[in-house]
Amino acid sequence: MSKVKVGIIGGTGLDDPQLLLSKSEIDVDTPYGKPSSLLTVGELNGVPVVLISRHGKNHSIAPSQINYRANIWALKEIGCTHILATNACGSLKENYKIGDLIILDQFIDRTFKRESTFYSGLPNDLPGVQHIPMGEPFCEYTRNVLIEATKSCGFDMHERGNIVIIEGPRFSTRAESKMFQLWGGDLVGMTTVPEVCLAKEVGISYSSIAMVTDYDAWRDGDHVTVEQVAKVLHENAEKAKNVLLTAITLIGKKNWDEVIEKNKLCSRMAVM
Ligand code: ADE
């Protein structure tokens, strides 16, 4: 059975390194520069785990300034076969309620300022041009593990969610928020893209657990504030942590040989 290693990319308020047993911190560099934080390396129920804080340890890195390529490269280099990401997000629908957890399955990309591929054609990048399929952006097998883990923890959850990714750092206008609803978005966030795309480019099984912190700006007379987001994250951070702990244990019990092979093939076949 092939070995697994799980990378965790912790989002705002959901990046607690206490998650890991027997931890140490390592400082790594990549051809793309430094990742957002030191890598916290440890083990959970026999499964090796590596954690990165997406916005840096003190939430000092804005969504457009995150070095997504360095983060994914660092996790790839250290041998991660899986990435579990956590994301705070706004809700675009009444039935996605504050504190709900969502195992994302689709995104709509509205970002425009980010390095979004390892295959840019520049001399120091990976060779060739890669057109990575994005019909199912998230790893279905790892998504199923997160669904099982969230259900077994007993939290209110959604097995699917389509997230609109905005450039930020500002929140959306009411007009934008209503437009995202018309597009079929369920949620709105700032960091899933290009993270999920880069992971797929290098053949890592990536899945995300998102948490609703607010109703964005579509409700008349109401709009998201940082204060509200922070309050909800503070009150609910334990939920995401419990799901991650359960999911990592489940990942350690499964045989991922076929999935790992499939990911490698998908990445290789996408290069022209
Ligand atoms: N993260 C948390 N809430 C958000 C919102 N309403 N829009 C974008 N990103 C968010």
Short mmCIF file of C-alpha atoms and ligand atoms in Angstrom, two decimals:
data_model
loop_
_atom_site.label_atom_id
_atom_site.label_comp_id
_atom_site.label_asym_id
_atom_site.label_seq_id
_atom_site.Cartn_x
_atom_site.Cartn_y
_atom_site.Cartn_z
CA MET A 1 0.00 0.00 0.00
CA SER A 2 1.46 3.38 -0.96
CA LYS A 3 2.25 5.80 1.82
CA VAL A 4 0.05 8.84 2.31
CA LYS A 5 0.94 12.23 3.71
CA VAL A 6 -1.74 14.83 4.38
CA GLY A 7 -1.11 18.55 3.89
CA ILE A 8 -3.46 20.93 5.65
CA ILE A 9 -3.81 24.48 4.35
CA GLY A 10 -5.44 26.33 7.19
CA GLY A 11 -7.61 29.31 6.36
CA THR A 12 -8.50 32.34 8.47
CA GLY A 13 -9.04 31.25 12.08
CA LEU A 14 -8.84 27.58 11.07
CA ASP A 15 -5.08 27.05 11.08
CA ASP A 16 -4.36 25.86 14.60
CA PRO A 17 -1.08 23.87 14.70
CA GLN A 18 -2.16 22.26 18.01
CA LEU A 19 -3.97 19.91 15.67
CA LEU A 20 -0.74 17.98 15.24
CA LEU A 21 0.86 15.62 17.67
CA SER A 22 4.67 15.42 17.99
CA LYS A 23 5.16 18.58 15.96
CA SER A 24 8.23 20.43 14.74
CA GLU A 25 8.55 23.43 12.44
CA ILE A 26 10.59 23.51 9.27
CA ASP A 27 11.63 26.43 7.11
CA VAL A 28 11.55 25.56 3.41
CA ASP A 29 12.19 27.42 0.18
CA THR A 30 10.81 26.67 -3.29
CA PRO A 31 11.60 27.80 -6.86
CA TYR A 32 8.64 30.18 -6.39
CA GLY A 33 9.83 31.65 -3.08
CA LYS A 34 8.76 31.03 0.48
CA PRO A 35 5.45 29.47 1.43
CA SER A 36 3.02 31.47 3.60
CA SER A 37 4.39 30.05 6.86
CA LEU A 38 6.86 27.60 8.29
CA LEU A 39 5.64 24.05 7.75
CA THR A 40 4.43 22.41 10.94
CA VAL A 41 5.19 18.73 10.63
CA GLY A 42 3.72 16.02 12.82
CA GLU A 43 1.68 12.87 12.96
CA LEU A 44 -1.91 11.97 13.77
CA ASN A 45 -2.87 8.37 14.49
CA GLY A 46 0.13 7.20 12.48
CA VAL A 47 -0.62 9.48 9.49
CA PRO A 48 2.10 12.02 8.67
CA VAL A 49 0.64 15.53 8.48
CA VAL A 50 2.04 18.92 7.38
CA LEU A 51 0.32 22.22 8.10
CA ILE A 52 0.64 25.60 6.37
CA SER A 53 -1.16 28.75 7.54
CA ARG A 54 -2.48 30.22 4.30
CA HIS A 55 -2.41 33.85 5.44
CA GLY A 56 0.78 33.51 7.50
CA LYS A 57 0.96 32.97 11.23
CA ASN A 58 -0.44 36.43 12.09
CA HIS A 59 -2.91 36.74 9.22
CA SER A 60 -0.59 39.22 7.50
CA ILE A 61 -0.92 37.99 3.88
CA ALA A 62 -3.87 39.25 1.79
CA PRO A 63 -5.58 36.78 -0.62
CA SER A 64 -3.96 38.29 -3.75
CA GLN A 65 -0.50 38.22 -2.14
CA ILE A 66 -0.55 34.58 -1.01
CA ASN A 67 2.21 32.65 -2.75
CA TYR A 68 -0.11 29.82 -3.83
CA ARG A 69 2.55 28.20 -6.01
CA ALA A 70 5.11 28.14 -3.19
CA ASN A 71 2.55 26.64 -0.80
CA ILE A 72 1.57 23.82 -3.16
CA TRP A 73 5.16 23.21 -4.29
CA ALA A 74 6.35 22.95 -0.68
CA LEU A 75 3.64 20.39 0.12
CA LYS A 76 4.43 18.43 -3.06
CA GLU A 77 8.17 18.43 -2.32
CA ILE A 78 7.66 17.15 1.20
CA GLY A 79 5.63 14.27 -0.23
CA CYS A 80 1.98 15.18 0.37
CA THR A 81 -0.43 12.92 -1.48
CA HIS A 82 -3.48 14.77 -0.11
CA ILE A 83 -4.39 18.33 0.81
CA LEU A 84 -7.25 19.19 3.11
CA ALA A 85 -7.97 22.92 2.93
CA THR A 86 -10.12 24.97 5.29
CA ASN A 87 -11.90 28.09 4.07
CA ALA A 88 -14.10 30.75 5.60
CA CYS A 89 -16.80 31.87 3.17
CA GLY A 90 -19.92 33.95 2.73
CA SER A 91 -23.30 32.37 1.94
CA LEU A 92 -25.31 33.30 -1.17
CA LYS A 93 -28.32 31.19 -0.18
CA GLU A 94 -30.67 31.19 2.78
CA ASN A 95 -30.19 27.42 3.34
CA TYR A 96 -26.40 27.68 3.70
CA LYS A 97 -26.49 28.98 7.27
CA ILE A 98 -23.95 30.60 9.54
CA GLY A 99 -21.65 27.92 11.00
CA ASP A 100 -22.62 25.28 8.38
CA LEU A 101 -19.80 23.21 6.90
CA ILE A 102 -19.60 22.60 3.16
CA ILE A 103 -17.52 20.08 1.24
CA LEU A 104 -16.98 22.19 -1.89
CA ASP A 105 -17.47 20.58 -5.30
CA GLN A 106 -17.35 23.46 -7.82
CA PHE A 107 -16.00 26.98 -8.18
CA ILE A 108 -16.49 30.04 -10.37
CA ASP A 109 -13.27 31.98 -10.81
CA ARG A 110 -13.38 35.79 -10.62
CA THR A 111 -9.71 36.24 -9.70
CA PHE A 112 -7.44 38.20 -12.02
CA LYS A 113 -4.14 39.00 -10.23
CA ARG A 114 -2.70 35.58 -9.35
CA GLU A 115 -0.06 33.21 -10.69
CA SER A 116 -2.30 30.26 -11.44
CA THR A 117 -0.13 27.63 -13.14
CA PHE A 118 3.24 25.86 -12.82
CA TYR A 119 3.32 25.73 -16.66
CA SER A 120 3.64 29.41 -17.60
CA GLY A 121 6.10 28.72 -20.45
CA LEU A 122 8.84 30.71 -18.64
CA PRO A 123 12.33 29.12 -18.45
CA ASN A 124 12.27 28.16 -14.75
CA ASP A 125 8.76 26.69 -14.82
CA LEU A 126 7.69 23.12 -15.51
CA PRO A 127 8.26 22.24 -19.20
CA GLY A 128 5.46 22.28 -21.76
CA VAL A 129 1.96 23.66 -21.68
CA GLN A 130 -0.52 21.95 -19.43
CA HIS A 131 -4.30 22.14 -19.87
CA ILE A 132 -5.45 20.52 -16.67
CA PRO A 133 -9.08 19.27 -16.72
CA MET A 134 -11.23 21.18 -14.22
CA GLY A 135 -14.68 19.60 -14.68
CA GLU A 136 -14.35 18.09 -11.19
CA PRO A 137 -11.86 20.40 -9.49
CA PHE A 138 -11.84 18.62 -6.12
CA CYS A 139 -10.80 14.99 -5.50
CA GLU A 140 -14.05 13.00 -5.29
CA TYR A 141 -12.48 10.29 -3.09
CA THR A 142 -11.13 12.77 -0.57
CA ARG A 143 -14.41 14.71 -0.69
CA ASN A 144 -16.21 11.51 0.30
CA VAL A 145 -13.87 11.10 3.26
CA LEU A 146 -14.62 14.67 4.38
CA ILE A 147 -18.36 14.05 3.97
CA GLU A 148 -18.15 10.89 6.06
CA ALA A 149 -16.04 12.64 8.70
CA THR A 150 -18.36 15.68 8.94
CA LYS A 151 -21.45 13.45 9.21
CA SER A 152 -19.87 11.29 11.88
CA CYS A 153 -19.09 14.44 13.90
CA GLY A 154 -22.81 15.34 13.66
CA PHE A 155 -22.37 18.89 12.28
CA ASP A 156 -24.81 20.70 9.98
CA MET A 157 -23.29 20.26 6.56
CA HIS A 158 -23.74 20.32 2.79
CA GLU A 159 -22.23 17.63 0.59
CA ARG A 160 -21.87 20.10 -2.28
CA GLY A 161 -21.23 23.78 -2.75
CA ASN A 162 -20.33 26.01 -5.67
CA ILE A 163 -18.05 28.80 -4.47
CA VAL A 164 -17.44 32.07 -6.35
CA ILE A 165 -13.86 33.17 -5.78
CA ILE A 166 -13.37 36.93 -5.78
CA GLU A 167 -10.02 38.73 -5.94
CA GLY A 168 -10.57 40.67 -2.70
CA PRO A 169 -9.40 41.89 -0.34
CA ARG A 170 -12.60 43.93 -0.37
CA PHE A 171 -15.91 42.17 0.06
CA SER A 172 -18.49 42.23 -2.75
CA THR A 173 -21.03 44.95 -3.52
CA ARG A 174 -24.72 44.10 -3.18
CA ALA A 175 -24.98 44.12 -6.99
CA GLU A 176 -22.09 41.66 -7.32
CA SER A 177 -23.48 39.44 -4.59
CA LYS A 178 -26.86 39.29 -6.37
CA MET A 179 -25.13 38.59 -9.68
CA PHE A 180 -23.25 35.65 -8.10
CA GLN A 181 -26.63 34.27 -6.98
CA LEU A 182 -27.92 34.49 -10.56
CA TRP A 183 -24.83 32.60 -11.72
CA GLY A 184 -25.75 29.69 -9.45
CA GLY A 185 -23.13 30.35 -6.76
CA ASP A 186 -23.87 28.99 -3.28
CA LEU A 187 -20.93 30.59 -1.53
CA VAL A 188 -18.32 33.30 -1.95
CA GLY A 189 -14.68 33.21 -0.87
CA MET A 190 -11.24 34.56 -1.77
CA THR A 191 -8.67 31.74 -1.79
CA THR A 192 -9.83 28.42 -3.30
CA VAL A 193 -8.50 29.50 -6.72
CA PRO A 194 -5.75 28.98 -7.77
CA GLU A 195 -4.96 26.66 -4.83
CA VAL A 196 -7.15 23.76 -6.00
CA CYS A 197 -5.96 24.13 -9.63
CA LEU A 198 -2.26 24.09 -8.70
CA ALA A 199 -2.75 20.99 -6.55
CA LYS A 200 -4.38 19.21 -9.50
CA GLU A 201 -1.57 20.31 -11.81
CA VAL A 202 0.96 18.42 -9.65
CA GLY A 203 -1.29 15.43 -8.97
CA ILE A 204 -2.28 15.99 -5.34
CA SER A 205 -5.77 14.95 -4.15
CA TYR A 206 -7.23 18.25 -2.92
CA SER A 207 -10.47 18.74 -1.05
CA SER A 208 -11.82 21.63 1.00
CA ILE A 209 -14.04 22.08 4.00
CA ALA A 210 -15.62 25.53 3.98
CA MET A 211 -17.43 27.27 6.82
CA VAL A 212 -20.15 29.90 6.39
CA THR A 213 -19.33 33.01 8.40
CA ASP A 214 -21.83 35.51 6.91
CA TYR A 215 -24.49 36.24 4.26
CA ASP A 216 -22.21 38.41 2.11
CA ALA A 217 -24.06 41.52 0.83
CA TRP A 218 -27.20 40.31 -0.99
CA ARG A 219 -29.63 40.82 1.89
CA ASP A 220 -31.07 44.34 1.92
CA GLY A 221 -29.91 46.32 4.93
CA ASP A 222 -27.22 43.79 5.85
CA HIS A 223 -23.62 43.17 4.80
CA VAL A 224 -20.61 41.18 5.95
CA THR A 225 -18.04 42.75 8.28
CA VAL A 226 -14.64 41.49 9.46
CA GLU A 227 -15.96 41.56 13.02
CA GLN A 228 -18.74 39.15 12.12
CA VAL A 229 -16.42 36.78 10.26
CA ALA A 230 -13.96 36.71 13.18
CA LYS A 231 -16.74 36.08 15.72
CA VAL A 232 -18.20 33.11 13.80
CA LEU A 233 -14.76 31.60 13.20
CA HIS A 234 -13.88 31.94 16.85
CA GLU A 235 -17.11 30.24 17.91
CA ASN A 236 -16.86 27.42 15.33
CA ALA A 237 -13.15 26.70 14.82
CA GLU A 238 -13.38 23.51 16.89
CA LYS A 239 -15.82 22.05 14.33
CA ALA A 240 -13.37 22.22 11.44
CA LYS A 241 -10.64 20.84 13.67
CA ASN A 242 -12.76 17.84 14.70
CA VAL A 243 -13.63 17.07 11.08
CA LEU A 244 -9.97 17.27 10.08
CA LEU A 245 -8.93 14.92 12.89
CA THR A 246 -11.59 12.38 11.89
CA ALA A 247 -10.83 12.72 8.16
CA ILE A 248 -7.08 12.22 8.61
CA THR A 249 -7.71 9.02 10.57
CA LEU A 250 -10.06 7.78 7.82
CA ILE A 251 -7.51 8.63 5.11
CA GLY A 252 -4.91 6.55 6.97
CA LYS A 253 -7.20 3.50 6.85
CA LYS A 254 -7.82 3.50 3.09
CA ASN A 255 -5.76 2.22 0.21
CA TRP A 256 -5.03 5.19 -2.10
CA ASP A 257 -2.84 3.40 -4.68
CA GLU A 258 -5.34 3.76 -7.53
CA VAL A 259 -6.18 7.38 -6.72
CA ILE A 260 -2.50 8.35 -6.56
CA GLU A 261 -1.87 6.66 -9.93
CA LYS A 262 -4.94 8.35 -11.42
CA ASN A 263 -3.77 11.77 -10.24
CA LYS A 264 -0.29 11.26 -11.71
CA LEU A 265 -1.74 10.17 -15.03
CA CYS A 266 -4.18 13.10 -15.15
CA SER A 267 -1.32 15.54 -14.54
CA ARG A 268 0.97 13.91 -17.13
CA MET A 269 -1.66 13.51 -19.84
CA ALA A 270 -2.63 17.19 -19.57
CA VAL A 271 0.76 18.37 -20.89
CA MET A 272 0.79 18.98 -24.66
N1 ADE B 1 -14.82 35.03 3.50
C1 ADE B 1 -15.72 35.04 4.48
N2 ADE B 1 -16.84 35.71 4.11
C2 ADE B 1 -16.63 36.14 2.85
C3 ADE B 1 -17.39 36.87 1.92
N3 ADE B 1 -18.62 37.32 2.20
N4 ADE B 1 -16.85 37.14 0.72
C4 ADE B 1 -15.60 36.67 0.41
N5 ADE B 1 -14.84 35.99 1.25
C5 ADE B 1 -15.34 35.71 2.45
#
